[in-house]
Amino acid sequence: MSVKKEVEGKLLALRTKLQRHNYLYHVLDDPEIPDIEYDRLMRELQALEKQFPNLITNDSPTQRVGAAPISQFGSVTHKLPMLSLDNAFSEDELRDFHRKLKERLELDESSAFLDFTAEPKLDGAAVSLLYEDGILVRGATRGDGTKGEDITHNVRTIESIPLRLLDGDYPAVLEIRGEVFMPRAGFDALNAKARANGEKTFVNPRNAAAGSLRQLDPRLTATRPLEFFSYGVGYSEDGHLPERQSAILDKVHEWGFASCPERRLVVGIDGCFEYYQDMEEKRADLPYDIDGVVFKVDRLDFQRELGFVARAPRWAIAQKFPAQEELTVVLDVEFQVGRTGAVTPVARLEPVFVGGVTVSNATLHNMDDLARKDVRVGDTVIVRRAGDVIPEVASVVLDKRPRNTDPVILPPSCPVCGSAIERVEGEAVARCTGGLHCSAQRAEALKHFVSRRALDIEGMGAKIIEQLVDIDRIHTPADIFELTHDELMNLDRMGPKSAENLLAAIEASKQTTLARLIYALGIREVGDATANSLADHFGSLPPIMNLSQEELQQVPDVGPVVAAHIHAFFSDEDNLSVIQRLQNLGVAWSDSASTDEQTSGQNVLEGKTFVLTGTLSAMTRDEAKDLIKSHGGRVTGSVSKSTDFVVAGDNPGAKVKKAHDLQIAVISEADLSALLETEIPKK
Ligand code: IVH
């Protein structure tokens, strides 16, 4: 065999391998090899291609970000127009849609159950991907539906878009359609980074996705966390497609694309309503924004019979959810002081119903962000609330700005305690210098101390703490344990029974764990994951209090900044005396139990959210899911700030990295079993 043939064989083998692992990772979410092994294969391919540059093919996985920046976008005429969807905003409108379908198809009552493909309406950018003989040759935006822009160089950088279709019976010419979107976690991280660098933030994930696709330089697009879900096939030539929308999407999946995991086949109008309700409930937990659900008549012969009106098919409809963005007016901008003294500008708003709740306050993050967005009192703004995320002012509608408004400036002193506000050069955050003399900081620190992941004092809500701080009854966490029944009774809306319950909860919270205690102390940058790591690593409090910053950094999560904060905290006499008083008052912690649960019995995982990744050995993922659920926990598909644990099996994927980034505990399958078995009473 000639050298060339041999190298070609090797290149093909490597590319096919990488392509398969890419598919397992990005589409099936079920990787077989660890990231490091994938990287090794990629480097091997790169090295070989460097040696034989004339054997590089355009569909090689090394060529995703290959192209040089373009100078302008080419125009693309779609082979079949990219239509839009009619909307239904109410149950009645959906019923109407269904009735018309039955009339047009002349279905009588007995055969009136139509099948629909039901899927979320993703909030991203519609994209057309053209494959010739299985190779990606063109990517285009929807544009006006007839003509779009050529964004081939950018879609190539999205790893869930195959450069070559997986083996299979695909048509010689095949146009895949779907949505490019930015998952919420990626969006939040992108904006957080932009804020930290003093750059402009994106209004929402949709704009971020669309903006990322409209970059001239693909290297920039490649850094953006974009994903692609396919929802259909456009043009095709020389090949056979199934006669049902659902079966087409199954094929598309086999060819190498992800489609939305929430896709279902539903039957009749009742099936549609049920799906809508399901998705509305799930919406906040999905890792991406959706603005409704889409129903498509599943049978293609029916679709052909129904045809189109104007720009939308008669066989499909989008049923919209209540909006996650609304317009409202800024009544005032106030400054809130947090636990660590951070002064956050907050917009007081004309109340507006958005994302399922009435919003009357929205965060403006920090002074830089406020200055960039230039939010002023009297402005009309877009407020956004997606998922469980805190409502924020996304942008100002400048057209609607009244005359004579002034930019908002940082007050020189704390609105609560009057201490100076300090802004360290180069830091986005301004801080009140009052420390625990500032009642706002005190109240926040105390709220943190009693919160769920800290000492978990049930019934000790924000209102109670604020009252106790206002009347100067509690200054430090230790004071909580000296409260009497009478004192509690005197608080607003507190009866003898609830005072009794609260006292019992305070008493119960005295038996805690080291990890909870460390977290509860509210040391800067020490979240519950770091607290757990510290507890695991050192096993008791004295070493954490006494070790040097270098020694503290032996703990995996602890870098120089965190070590400095820990060290500073325990060098403060006041803090030490609080810990001493806590002990004197009977607060006790079991050393080194980290991933503890204070609840017992069947619901030991109550309120905990899990994400599973990698291959489990003792049970299947579904079994693990059921087990977690049967103990009161929840399982979601992707890691976010609300995740409590990531269970990593063999060859876990990027979820573990993300968990580390977000400081979320990663546990093994054995840890999970231990968590369940130790707490469940044996029959
Ligand atoms: S189907 C003929 N399915 O909605 C049907 N569209 O208003 C055309 N979209 O431009 C599209 N999720 O960007 C379809 N599951 C989904 C969708 C979806 C989002 C967007 C898409 C399109 C717009 C149509």
Short mmCIF file of N, CA and C in Angstrom, two decimals, residues 246-318:
data_model
loop_
_atom_site.label_atom_id
_atom_site.label_comp_id
_atom_site.label_asym_id
_atom_site.label_seq_id
_atom_site.Cartn_x
_atom_site.Cartn_y
_atom_site.Cartn_z
N SER A 246 -42.90 13.14 12.60
CA SER A 246 -42.17 12.54 13.72
C SER A 246 -41.10 11.57 13.21
N ALA A 247 -41.44 10.80 12.15
CA ALA A 247 -40.48 9.83 11.62
C ALA A 247 -39.34 10.55 10.90
N ILE A 248 -39.65 11.69 10.28
CA ILE A 248 -38.58 12.47 9.63
C ILE A 248 -37.58 12.93 10.68
N LEU A 249 -38.12 13.42 11.80
CA LEU A 249 -37.21 13.89 12.85
C LEU A 249 -36.39 12.75 13.45
N ASP A 250 -36.98 11.56 13.50
CA ASP A 250 -36.20 10.40 13.95
C ASP A 250 -35.03 10.16 13.01
N LYS A 251 -35.31 10.27 11.71
CA LYS A 251 -34.24 10.10 10.71
C LYS A 251 -33.16 11.17 10.87
N VAL A 252 -33.62 12.40 11.01
CA VAL A 252 -32.70 13.52 11.14
C VAL A 252 -31.76 13.29 12.33
N HIS A 253 -32.33 12.71 13.35
CA HIS A 253 -31.55 12.35 14.54
C HIS A 253 -30.48 11.32 14.18
N GLU A 254 -30.87 10.32 13.41
CA GLU A 254 -29.90 9.29 12.99
C GLU A 254 -28.80 9.88 12.12
N TRP A 255 -29.14 10.90 11.38
CA TRP A 255 -28.13 11.50 10.50
C TRP A 255 -27.14 12.38 11.26
N GLY A 256 -27.41 12.59 12.53
CA GLY A 256 -26.40 13.28 13.32
C GLY A 256 -26.85 14.56 14.00
N PHE A 257 -28.15 14.81 14.05
CA PHE A 257 -28.62 16.07 14.66
C PHE A 257 -29.37 15.82 15.96
N ALA A 258 -29.30 16.79 16.82
CA ALA A 258 -30.15 16.76 18.00
C ALA A 258 -31.48 17.40 17.62
N SER A 259 -32.55 16.85 18.16
CA SER A 259 -33.80 17.60 18.12
C SER A 259 -34.17 17.81 19.57
N CYS A 260 -35.16 18.66 19.80
CA CYS A 260 -35.45 19.00 21.19
C CYS A 260 -35.88 17.74 21.95
N PRO A 261 -35.27 17.46 23.10
CA PRO A 261 -35.63 16.26 23.86
C PRO A 261 -37.08 16.29 24.36
N GLU A 262 -37.69 17.45 24.34
CA GLU A 262 -39.08 17.54 24.81
C GLU A 262 -40.08 17.23 23.70
N ARG A 263 -39.59 16.87 22.54
CA ARG A 263 -40.49 16.57 21.42
C ARG A 263 -41.36 15.34 21.74
N ARG A 264 -42.66 15.43 21.43
CA ARG A 264 -43.57 14.30 21.68
C ARG A 264 -44.54 14.17 20.51
N LEU A 265 -45.13 13.00 20.42
CA LEU A 265 -46.27 12.82 19.52
C LEU A 265 -47.51 12.89 20.40
N VAL A 266 -48.41 13.80 20.12
CA VAL A 266 -49.62 13.90 20.94
C VAL A 266 -50.84 13.66 20.08
N VAL A 267 -51.92 13.25 20.73
CA VAL A 267 -53.12 12.87 19.98
C VAL A 267 -54.27 13.82 20.29
N GLY A 268 -54.82 14.41 19.25
CA GLY A 268 -56.03 15.22 19.39
C GLY A 268 -55.81 16.51 20.16
N ILE A 269 -56.88 17.29 20.21
CA ILE A 269 -56.78 18.59 20.88
C ILE A 269 -56.46 18.44 22.36
N ASP A 270 -56.96 17.36 22.97
CA ASP A 270 -56.68 17.16 24.40
C ASP A 270 -55.20 16.91 24.62
N GLY A 271 -54.61 16.15 23.71
CA GLY A 271 -53.17 15.89 23.79
C GLY A 271 -52.40 17.19 23.69
N CYS A 272 -52.88 18.10 22.82
CA CYS A 272 -52.20 19.40 22.66
C CYS A 272 -52.28 20.21 23.95
N PHE A 273 -53.47 20.27 24.54
CA PHE A 273 -53.62 21.05 25.78
C PHE A 273 -52.73 20.51 26.89
N GLU A 274 -52.74 19.19 26.98
CA GLU A 274 -51.95 18.55 28.03
C GLU A 274 -50.46 18.89 27.86
N TYR A 275 -50.00 18.83 26.61
CA TYR A 275 -48.60 19.13 26.32
C TYR A 275 -48.27 20.58 26.68
N TYR A 276 -49.18 21.47 26.30
CA TYR A 276 -48.97 22.89 26.60
C TYR A 276 -48.79 23.09 28.11
N GLN A 277 -49.68 22.45 28.89
CA GLN A 277 -49.59 22.62 30.35
C GLN A 277 -48.29 22.03 30.90
N ASP A 278 -47.96 20.86 30.38
CA ASP A 278 -46.71 20.21 30.79
C ASP A 278 -45.52 21.13 30.59
N MET A 279 -45.45 21.70 29.40
CA MET A 279 -44.30 22.53 29.05
C MET A 279 -44.32 23.84 29.84
N GLU A 280 -45.51 24.34 30.09
CA GLU A 280 -45.59 25.59 30.85
C GLU A 280 -45.01 25.36 32.26
N GLU A 281 -45.32 24.18 32.81
CA GLU A 281 -44.77 23.85 34.13
C GLU A 281 -43.26 23.66 34.09
N LYS A 282 -42.81 23.04 33.01
CA LYS A 282 -41.39 22.71 32.90
C LYS A 282 -40.54 23.91 32.50
N ARG A 283 -41.21 24.90 31.95
CA ARG A 283 -40.49 25.99 31.28
C ARG A 283 -39.32 26.56 32.08
N ALA A 284 -39.60 26.86 33.36
CA ALA A 284 -38.56 27.51 34.16
C ALA A 284 -37.36 26.60 34.38
N ASP A 285 -37.59 25.28 34.32
CA ASP A 285 -36.49 24.34 34.57
C ASP A 285 -35.72 23.97 33.31
N LEU A 286 -36.25 24.31 32.15
CA LEU A 286 -35.53 23.96 30.92
C LEU A 286 -34.26 24.81 30.85
N PRO A 287 -33.21 24.24 30.28
CA PRO A 287 -31.95 24.99 30.25
C PRO A 287 -31.92 26.08 29.18
N TYR A 288 -32.98 26.22 28.42
CA TYR A 288 -33.01 27.24 27.36
C TYR A 288 -34.36 27.94 27.37
N ASP A 289 -34.41 29.11 26.76
CA ASP A 289 -35.66 29.87 26.70
C ASP A 289 -36.59 29.31 25.64
N ILE A 290 -37.85 29.19 25.98
CA ILE A 290 -38.85 28.87 24.96
C ILE A 290 -39.98 29.87 25.11
N ASP A 291 -40.65 30.19 24.01
CA ASP A 291 -41.71 31.18 24.17
C ASP A 291 -43.08 30.61 23.84
N GLY A 292 -43.15 29.30 23.71
CA GLY A 292 -44.43 28.66 23.47
C GLY A 292 -44.20 27.23 23.04
N VAL A 293 -45.26 26.60 22.53
CA VAL A 293 -45.09 25.27 21.96
C VAL A 293 -45.62 25.29 20.54
N VAL A 294 -45.12 24.36 19.73
CA VAL A 294 -45.55 24.29 18.33
C VAL A 294 -46.23 22.94 18.10
N PHE A 295 -47.37 22.96 17.44
CA PHE A 295 -48.03 21.71 17.06
C PHE A 295 -48.03 21.61 15.54
N LYS A 296 -47.58 20.45 15.03
CA LYS A 296 -47.57 20.24 13.58
C LYS A 296 -48.32 18.96 13.27
N VAL A 297 -49.24 19.02 12.33
CA VAL A 297 -49.96 17.81 11.91
C VAL A 297 -48.90 16.79 11.48
N ASP A 298 -48.99 15.59 12.05
CA ASP A 298 -47.89 14.65 11.85
C ASP A 298 -47.88 14.01 10.46
N ARG A 299 -49.05 13.77 9.90
CA ARG A 299 -49.08 13.07 8.60
C ARG A 299 -48.76 14.03 7.46
N LEU A 300 -47.78 13.66 6.64
CA LEU A 300 -47.38 14.54 5.54
C LEU A 300 -48.43 14.64 4.44
N ASP A 301 -49.19 13.56 4.23
CA ASP A 301 -50.25 13.67 3.21
C ASP A 301 -51.27 14.71 3.66
N PHE A 302 -51.57 14.75 4.95
CA PHE A 302 -52.48 15.79 5.46
C PHE A 302 -51.84 17.18 5.29
N GLN A 303 -50.56 17.27 5.57
CA GLN A 303 -49.87 18.57 5.42
C GLN A 303 -50.01 19.07 3.99
N ARG A 304 -49.80 18.17 3.03
CA ARG A 304 -49.89 18.59 1.62
C ARG A 304 -51.30 19.04 1.29
N GLU A 305 -52.26 18.30 1.82
CA GLU A 305 -53.65 18.63 1.55
C GLU A 305 -54.01 20.00 2.13
N LEU A 306 -53.47 20.29 3.29
CA LEU A 306 -53.81 21.55 3.97
C LEU A 306 -53.11 22.75 3.33
N GLY A 307 -51.87 22.57 2.92
CA GLY A 307 -51.14 23.65 2.23
C GLY A 307 -50.85 24.87 3.09
N PHE A 308 -50.73 26.01 2.42
CA PHE A 308 -50.25 27.24 3.08
C PHE A 308 -51.21 28.40 2.90
N VAL A 309 -51.16 29.33 3.79
CA VAL A 309 -51.75 30.65 3.56
C VAL A 309 -50.66 31.67 3.74
N ALA A 310 -50.60 32.62 2.84
CA ALA A 310 -49.60 33.70 2.94
C ALA A 310 -48.24 33.12 3.33
N ARG A 311 -47.79 33.43 4.54
CA ARG A 311 -46.43 33.05 4.90
C ARG A 311 -46.37 31.88 5.88
N ALA A 312 -47.52 31.30 6.19
CA ALA A 312 -47.51 30.25 7.21
C ALA A 312 -48.28 29.02 6.75
N PRO A 313 -47.83 27.84 7.20
CA PRO A 313 -48.56 26.64 6.83
C PRO A 313 -49.88 26.53 7.60
N ARG A 314 -50.88 25.91 6.96
CA ARG A 314 -52.15 25.71 7.68
C ARG A 314 -52.05 24.55 8.67
N TRP A 315 -51.01 23.73 8.53
CA TRP A 315 -50.93 22.51 9.34
C TRP A 315 -50.13 22.67 10.63
N ALA A 316 -49.74 23.89 10.91
CA ALA A 316 -48.96 24.08 12.14
C ALA A 316 -49.41 25.33 12.86
N ILE A 317 -49.19 25.36 14.17
CA ILE A 317 -49.51 26.56 14.94
C ILE A 317 -48.59 26.65 16.16
N ALA A 318 -48.29 27.87 16.54
CA ALA A 318 -47.51 28.08 17.77
C ALA A 318 -48.45 28.59 18.84
#
